[in-house]
Amino acid sequence: MRILQIVPSISLVYGGPSQMVRSLSKALADRGVDLTVVTTDSNGDSGQPPLDVPLDRPVPQDGYQVRYFRCSPFRRYKFSPKLLGWLWQNAGEFDLAHIHALFSPLSTATATVARTRQLPYILRPLGTLDPADLRKKKRLKQVYVKLLEGANIAGAAALHFTSEREAEISERFGAETRDLVIPLGVESPEPVADVGDYLNQLQVKGDETEPLILFLSRVEPKKGLELLIPALEKIWDGGGRFRFVLAGANPQDPDYDRQIRERIARSPLAGQTTLTGFVTGKAKTALLQVADLFVLPSYYENFGIAVAEAMVAGTAVAISNGVHIWPQVEQAGGGWVSNCEIDEIATMIQTALGDRDELRRRGALARDYALEHYSWGAIAEQMIGAYEDILRYRQRQ
């Protein structure tokens, strides 16, 4: 089985979607799938240089191959005419394409090429069919669907959703679709022995005896920081004491990133808040390991990979019901869930911080659930089964 994964970029500056394609591809390759990732060399949308990678040739990585193409002419939209030309010539060499993203010029064009060349394809929307997301640039998206994306959705072999809630609320624009609900996976990190060294490097502020609240995600409007910061201020003004680490950045929207930093600088939380920027590797593991509570009050998340990463690290989570794995968090007993309201978020966090033993208990339950349900091995097996079902169905047509 020869599988093609198509994604606008796998640079880690783009966060979870890029990391997901890398991890899924490795897990599939480990199970014998002949897999190629095609993507661009895009590495950020605000003047960053492109990825320093060979172009238009196979690059071995973790048991699979990556083929990068120059991102041009508009780097912000991660488009590549050469990638499209390569796909047109080579579509017949693959059994199935798995395309990650909608309403992106590259994913739209590659789906159109795949359909024209009769290469079956799966579309993963990444939350773009959520009504909350569709309200952004609503009129433009309506035209885009009518002219381009509607036919791609209708022609897909399946839509890949990562939670039952995402599948339930997503718009199909009148198309009858086959839906796959397969979650994302996470790796269980190796414990970091010298946690204190990493906290010192990150210059984490505050009294070490106080609980540490961690926000570790992209800094963008949908993440609910304008709810979280006032909620934390409310707790602080009421006498609650804690440390707060905001670990994240947004190279695609540096203005918003700067607004959040300025907002915190003016806040009574400033002396207890550490802004680390984007963190990876052992520094990220150390933060998850030492955190007492992970918070993510997003307005909408089709899955919430950062929540699953916190859970597998054994950290209790406090999230909004806009994060679509909130039913699984409740089922696991791995944290707390609230509506997207400042007062409710404040009450949720204050309740969580009020009992350190309960925090540890829920963190352990979160880890047990994540290890069972979000391992990449189990998810790769589900994905292989889905690929095989699609191909068998097409053979009967």
CSV table of C-alpha atoms in Angstrom, one decimal, residues 16 213-229 231-232 244-248 256 288 293-311 315-326 329 335-341 345 348-349:
chain,number,residue,atom,x,y,z
A,16,GLY,CA,0.1,20.7,16.0
A,213,ILE,CA,-0.5,26.8,35.9
A,214,LEU,CA,0.7,26.1,32.3
A,215,PHE,CA,-0.7,27.3,29.0
A,216,LEU,CA,1.2,25.6,26.2
A,217,SER,CA,-0.2,26.3,22.8
A,218,ARG,CA,-0.1,28.7,19.9
A,219,VAL,CA,-0.9,32.2,20.9
A,220,GLU,CA,-3.9,33.0,18.7
A,221,PRO,CA,-7.4,34.5,19.3
A,222,LYS,CA,-9.3,31.2,19.3
A,223,LYS,CA,-7.3,29.9,22.3
A,224,GLY,CA,-9.2,32.1,24.7
A,225,LEU,CA,-6.4,34.0,26.3
A,226,GLU,CA,-8.7,37.0,26.6
A,227,LEU,CA,-10.8,34.8,28.9
A,228,LEU,CA,-8.0,33.1,30.7
A,229,ILE,CA,-6.0,36.2,31.7
A,231,ALA,CA,-10.0,34.7,35.0
A,232,LEU,CA,-6.5,34.4,36.5
A,244,PHE,CA,1.7,31.1,35.5
A,245,VAL,CA,3.7,30.0,32.5
A,246,LEU,CA,2.5,31.0,29.0
A,247,ALA,CA,4.5,28.8,26.6
A,248,GLY,CA,3.7,29.7,23.0
A,256,TYR,CA,-1.4,39.5,18.3
A,288,LEU,CA,4.6,19.5,31.5
A,293,LEU,CA,-2.5,22.2,36.0
A,294,PHE,CA,-2.7,22.6,32.3
A,295,VAL,CA,-5.2,25.2,31.0
A,296,LEU,CA,-6.7,25.7,27.5
A,297,PRO,CA,-10.0,27.7,27.4
A,298,SER,CA,-10.3,27.6,23.6
A,299,TYR,CA,-13.4,28.8,21.8
A,300,TYR,CA,-13.0,25.8,19.5
A,301,GLU,CA,-10.5,23.0,18.9
A,302,ASN,CA,-11.2,20.1,16.6
A,303,PHE,CA,-9.1,17.9,18.9
A,304,GLY,CA,-6.6,19.7,21.2
A,305,ILE,CA,-3.3,18.0,20.8
A,306,ALA,CA,-1.7,20.1,23.6
A,307,VAL,CA,-4.4,18.7,26.0
A,308,ALA,CA,-3.5,15.1,25.0
A,309,GLU,CA,0.2,15.9,25.5
A,310,ALA,CA,-0.5,17.2,29.0
A,311,MET,CA,-2.6,14.2,29.8
A,315,THR,CA,-0.9,16.7,34.3
A,316,ALA,CA,-4.5,17.4,35.2
A,317,VAL,CA,-6.2,19.6,32.6
A,318,ALA,CA,-8.7,22.5,32.9
A,319,ILE,CA,-10.3,23.2,29.5
A,320,SER,CA,-13.3,24.7,27.9
A,321,ASN,CA,-16.1,22.8,26.3
A,322,GLY,CA,-14.9,24.3,23.0
A,323,VAL,CA,-12.1,21.7,23.1
A,324,HIS,CA,-13.7,18.8,21.4
A,325,ILE,CA,-12.2,16.1,23.5
A,326,TRP,CA,-13.8,17.5,26.6
A,329,VAL,CA,-11.5,14.4,29.7
A,335,GLY,CA,-9.5,17.3,34.8
A,336,TRP,CA,-12.2,19.9,34.8
A,337,VAL,CA,-14.4,21.4,32.0
A,338,SER,CA,-16.2,24.8,31.9
A,339,ASN,CA,-18.0,27.0,29.4
A,340,CYS,CA,-16.2,29.8,27.7
A,341,GLU,CA,-17.1,32.4,30.4
A,345,ILE,CA,-13.1,29.5,34.0
A,348,MET,CA,-12.9,25.9,37.6
A,349,ILE,CA,-9.2,26.8,38.1
